[in-house]
XYZ file of C-alpha atoms in Angstrom:
327
model
C 41.976 15.779 26.885
C 41.659 14.929 23.199
C 38.307 15.281 21.471
C 36.093 12.208 21.229
C 35.774 10.953 17.633
C 32.106 10.626 16.640
C 30.789 9.613 13.225
C 27.524 11.202 12.142
C 25.599 10.243 8.987
C 23.080 12.671 7.528
C 22.013 14.352 4.320
C 23.694 17.756 3.766
C 20.611 19.834 4.569
C 21.012 23.599 4.897
C 20.615 23.296 8.688
C 23.580 20.880 8.725
C 25.973 22.718 6.393
C 27.873 24.562 9.149
C 28.604 21.205 10.815
C 29.623 19.627 7.538
C 32.003 22.491 6.711
C 33.505 22.560 10.197
C 32.304 26.109 10.830
C 30.525 24.695 13.893
C 32.399 22.149 16.000
C 30.708 20.299 18.872
C 32.504 20.865 22.179
C 34.749 17.930 23.075
C 33.917 16.046 19.866
C 35.858 15.429 16.676
C 32.885 15.061 14.336
C 33.188 12.986 11.179
C 30.186 14.124 9.114
C 29.326 11.389 6.595
C 27.143 12.697 3.780
C 24.460 10.277 2.620
C 21.864 11.795 0.328
C 19.300 9.003 0.765
C 17.788 8.907 4.268
C 16.554 5.351 3.676
C 20.136 4.198 3.152
C 21.186 5.909 6.379
C 18.350 4.300 8.350
C 19.066 0.843 6.980
C 22.791 1.061 7.679
C 22.232 2.472 11.173
C 19.508 0.005 12.163
C 20.889 -3.017 10.365
C 24.562 -2.670 11.116
C 25.044 0.089 13.725
C 27.513 1.632 11.285
C 27.561 5.144 12.758
C 27.903 6.606 16.242
C 25.039 8.974 15.465
C 22.756 9.458 12.497
C 19.647 10.975 11.034
C 16.984 8.360 11.759
C 13.321 7.638 11.090
C 11.136 8.985 13.908
C 8.540 6.235 13.545
C 11.150 3.471 13.443
C 12.889 4.849 16.527
C 9.669 5.090 18.542
C 8.543 1.638 17.347
C 11.844 0.143 18.473
C 11.508 1.893 21.826
C 8.038 0.425 22.196
C 9.290 -3.062 21.358
C 12.170 -2.787 23.824
C 14.708 -3.430 21.061
C 16.206 0.002 20.575
C 20.011 0.304 20.691
C 19.801 4.093 20.397
C 18.902 7.192 22.341
C 17.407 10.163 20.542
C 18.017 13.890 20.446
C 15.100 16.309 19.848
C 16.865 17.515 16.705
C 14.857 17.090 13.526
C 16.834 17.005 10.274
C 13.683 16.509 8.204
C 10.102 17.637 8.581
C 7.426 18.156 5.959
C 3.704 18.605 5.558
C 2.339 15.545 3.788
C -1.023 16.507 2.269
C 0.688 16.933 -1.110
C 2.033 13.366 -1.048
C -1.316 11.631 -1.536
C -1.744 10.851 -5.233
C -4.886 9.180 -6.562
C -6.401 7.753 -9.722
C -9.515 9.879 -10.097
C -11.408 7.006 -11.697
C -11.515 5.426 -8.239
C -10.838 8.199 -5.697
C -12.227 11.736 -5.712
C -12.421 12.506 -1.986
C -10.570 11.303 1.142
C -13.330 8.929 2.244
C -13.185 7.188 -1.151
C -9.908 5.631 0.040
C -11.782 3.256 2.347
C -11.437 -0.320 1.141
C -9.145 0.578 -1.758
C -5.764 -0.776 -2.863
C -3.205 1.821 -1.842
C 0.487 1.864 -2.668
C 3.040 2.818 -0.045
C 6.840 2.552 -0.172
C 6.952 1.124 3.354
C 3.940 0.777 5.627
C 5.952 1.700 8.726
C 7.716 4.764 7.266
C 7.114 8.029 9.100
C 5.613 9.789 6.077
C 2.987 7.037 5.741
C 2.216 7.185 9.468
C 1.571 10.920 9.194
C -0.617 10.596 6.096
C -2.743 7.831 7.612
C -3.021 9.814 10.830
C -4.256 12.980 9.164
C -6.677 11.009 6.962
C -8.145 9.307 10.024
C -8.173 12.274 12.415
C -8.854 15.143 10.001
C -11.147 13.486 7.468
C -12.637 10.492 9.289
C -11.320 8.011 6.728
C -11.798 4.346 7.660
C -8.535 2.685 6.668
C -9.263 -0.653 8.367
C -10.047 -2.446 5.095
C -7.417 -0.821 2.894
C -5.227 -3.318 1.054
C -1.687 -1.969 1.113
C 0.757 -2.615 -1.722
C 4.317 -2.017 -0.588
C 7.168 -1.101 -2.930
C 9.231 1.681 -4.454
C 7.254 4.491 -6.069
C 9.192 5.185 -9.257
C 11.302 2.071 -9.663
C 10.546 -1.624 -9.422
C 11.232 -3.629 -6.301
C 11.370 -2.744 -2.645
C 11.991 0.571 -0.911
C 15.289 -0.024 0.891
C 16.164 -2.862 3.239
C 14.461 -1.902 6.488
C 14.640 -3.797 9.768
C 11.550 -2.847 11.767
C 9.625 -4.496 14.632
C 6.603 -6.587 13.603
C 3.169 -4.979 13.558
C 1.015 -5.610 16.621
C -2.080 -6.372 14.522
C -2.553 -8.088 11.186
C -2.716 -5.557 8.360
C -3.372 -6.478 4.733
C 0.036 -5.757 3.175
C 1.427 -7.302 0.012
C 4.754 -6.569 -1.604
C 4.727 -5.313 -5.166
C 6.339 -8.190 -7.031
C 5.175 -7.083 -10.465
C 7.445 -5.629 -13.116
C 5.727 -2.244 -12.667
C 6.479 0.605 -10.305
C 3.789 1.819 -7.921
C 3.411 4.836 -10.192
C 2.751 2.575 -13.180
C 0.276 0.507 -11.168
C -1.574 3.722 -10.306
C -1.759 4.750 -13.954
C -3.048 1.323 -14.906
C -5.736 1.388 -12.218
C -4.224 -1.636 -10.490
C -3.926 0.433 -7.325
C -6.122 3.420 -6.504
C -3.732 5.740 -4.645
C -0.164 6.191 -3.468
C 0.922 7.840 -0.250
C 4.356 8.306 1.237
C 7.442 10.436 0.683
C 7.785 10.581 -3.097
C 5.688 12.004 -5.917
C 4.789 9.381 -8.559
C 6.173 10.043 -12.024
C 2.642 9.679 -13.423
C 1.572 12.906 -11.737
C 1.614 15.613 -14.379
C 1.772 13.286 -17.369
C -1.465 11.354 -16.909
C -4.610 13.453 -16.357
C -6.244 10.624 -14.380
C -3.495 10.873 -11.719
C -3.795 13.903 -9.456
C -3.107 15.000 -5.920
C -5.933 14.295 -3.522
C -5.460 17.870 -2.289
C -4.521 19.950 -5.371
C -4.544 23.185 -3.339
C -2.222 21.666 -0.766
C -0.422 24.875 0.391
C -3.744 26.346 1.532
C -4.871 23.057 3.095
C -1.576 22.604 4.930
C -1.553 26.187 6.208
C -5.067 25.740 7.585
C -4.027 22.424 9.169
C -1.096 24.092 10.911
C -3.164 27.037 12.139
C -5.714 24.689 13.706
C -3.420 22.005 15.113
C 0.039 23.488 15.605
C 1.394 20.323 13.940
C 4.311 20.542 11.513
C 5.091 16.862 10.871
C 8.502 15.628 11.985
C 10.040 12.932 9.791
C 13.513 12.331 11.210
C 15.323 12.767 14.503
C 18.942 12.208 15.507
C 19.795 8.826 16.997
C 22.949 8.121 19.021
C 24.225 4.659 19.849
C 23.170 3.904 23.407
C 26.630 2.461 24.119
C 28.221 5.807 23.210
C 25.724 7.843 25.206
C 26.033 5.698 28.344
C 29.819 5.978 28.315
C 29.966 9.648 27.283
C 26.690 11.333 28.265
C 28.075 14.790 27.452
C 27.786 13.844 23.766
C 24.023 14.497 23.790
C 24.335 18.064 25.016
C 27.364 18.838 22.888
C 25.700 17.616 19.710
C 22.379 19.300 20.509
C 24.084 22.647 21.021
C 26.052 22.248 17.801
C 22.968 21.308 15.788
C 21.174 24.323 17.208
C 24.013 26.664 16.296
C 24.267 25.247 12.755
C 20.534 25.745 12.256
C 20.743 29.353 13.473
C 23.482 30.043 10.933
C 21.328 28.554 8.169
C 18.385 30.735 9.174
C 20.520 33.884 9.197
C 21.783 33.130 5.698
C 18.321 32.291 4.393
C 16.969 35.613 5.641
C 19.663 37.591 3.836
C 17.677 38.808 0.823
C 20.392 40.870 -0.834
C 20.999 37.773 -2.980
C 18.735 34.741 -2.838
C 20.529 31.830 -1.209
C 18.180 29.257 -2.741
C 16.742 28.868 -6.240
C 13.283 29.898 -5.056
C 12.032 32.923 -7.035
C 9.411 33.842 -4.417
C 11.590 33.233 -1.389
C 10.844 36.752 -0.007
C 7.139 35.855 0.077
C 7.984 32.530 1.713
C 10.033 34.313 4.368
C 7.072 36.572 5.146
C 4.948 33.448 5.648
C 7.578 31.935 7.938
C 7.215 34.968 10.195
C 3.438 34.829 9.959
C 3.133 31.140 10.815
C 6.314 30.266 12.727
C 7.441 33.541 14.291
C 10.614 33.404 12.231
C 11.808 29.882 13.095
C 10.079 27.107 11.128
C 12.445 24.437 12.434
C 12.518 24.477 16.253
C 14.501 21.823 18.088
C 13.646 20.597 21.584
C 10.755 18.661 23.098
C 8.539 21.433 24.448
C 8.793 23.484 21.265
C 7.405 20.503 19.319
C 4.995 18.969 21.824
C 1.793 19.024 19.672
C 3.625 17.463 16.742
C 5.397 14.790 18.775
C 2.275 13.878 20.732
C 0.336 13.480 17.482
C 3.028 11.179 16.053
C 2.994 8.977 19.148
C -0.817 8.823 19.035
C -0.802 7.858 15.367
C 1.748 5.113 15.996
C -0.523 3.629 18.652
C -3.628 4.041 16.478
C -1.879 2.173 13.673
C -0.684 -0.711 15.871
C 2.995 0.131 15.630
C 3.330 0.560 19.406
C 1.239 -0.907 22.204
C 1.585 1.907 24.722
C 2.361 5.583 24.340
C 5.665 6.647 25.931
C 5.927 10.112 27.379
C 7.945 12.529 25.280
C 10.443 12.803 28.102
C 11.045 9.041 27.843
C 11.805 9.303 24.140
C 14.690 11.754 24.290
C 18.011 11.697 26.062
C 18.376 14.029 29.053
C 20.760 16.916 28.517
C 23.766 17.352 30.783
C 25.928 20.419 31.137
C 29.379 20.492 29.607
C 32.428 20.960 31.783
C-alpha cells in the first residue's frame, strides 16, 4: 500500500528538524513539511481555509473551538511551542510598578484570545490576585501598526472592554507615550531597552519563572498539533503515526543539544542551561503526551473558563485524539 500524503505546516523548530529533513518518516505517511516561520500565519490559514492536513495550532483557539462545538480538527498532545510568560509583561513605570497596579488600566495585547495572553492573565489572577475585570484592552500588533494577523475565533461568552488600535502608532509607541499602561502577549515591545520608563514587570524573570515552575509544575504550552477531523476519521492511524514521529524527532533534537563537544546553538552558557534542564525537568524539558503535561493543561483549561472563552471545562481526554496501534 502506498503511503498516505499528509501536509503539515509548522515552524522549523529544533524538535521538528528531523521531520523536515526526512531523517524521521512517519509510518505509512508521505509527509510534506511546509515551513512557515510565523505561527499566526499558520493558525489563520489553518482555521480560515483548512489549507493543511495537519498544522501547528494555537492551544487556546483549539480549545475554544471545541467548547463552541465548531472545531473541524482533532488534536495531538504534541507541543511545538511552549514558553514561560512572566518576561512578556512590559509596563510604563509611571503608571504600573506592581502586578496589582494593572487593575483598571489600559493594557495592550496583540489578540485578546491568543494563548500567550490567556497564560499571562491566568498567572496574574491566580498568582498575584490581580483584578482584571475593569481592564480596558487595546488590541493590535506590538511593533507595527494595524492588527495582529487575521484570526477567526469564537465570540467571547461575556462582554469584555476591547478596542482595536486604529491609531497610527504601534502598541509599543502607545506604551512609550503613556496612552496605554502595559503590554502583554508574545512579543517584546521595541521600547523596552530604549526608554527607561518602559520595563518588564518582572525584571528578574528567570528566578520568578523557576520558582513558579517549582511550586506549580506548570510550563505553559502555547501550541499543539491539529489534524483535520475529516482526515483523522478516515485514517485514524495518522494520529499514532504522527505522534510517534514527533516524539522521535524531539528525541533526536535533545541528543544533539546535549552534545557539548561543540555548541549546537549560539548560547554561550548552554552548558549551564543544560544543568538546569536536568535539575528542573529531569533531562526532558519538552514532554509530549497528556499525563506528562496534566498540571499545565488543566491550568490552561481553567484559565480559559475563568476568562469566558469556554463555558464548560472539557476533560483532557476529550481534547486529544485517542491513539491506535499501527499495523
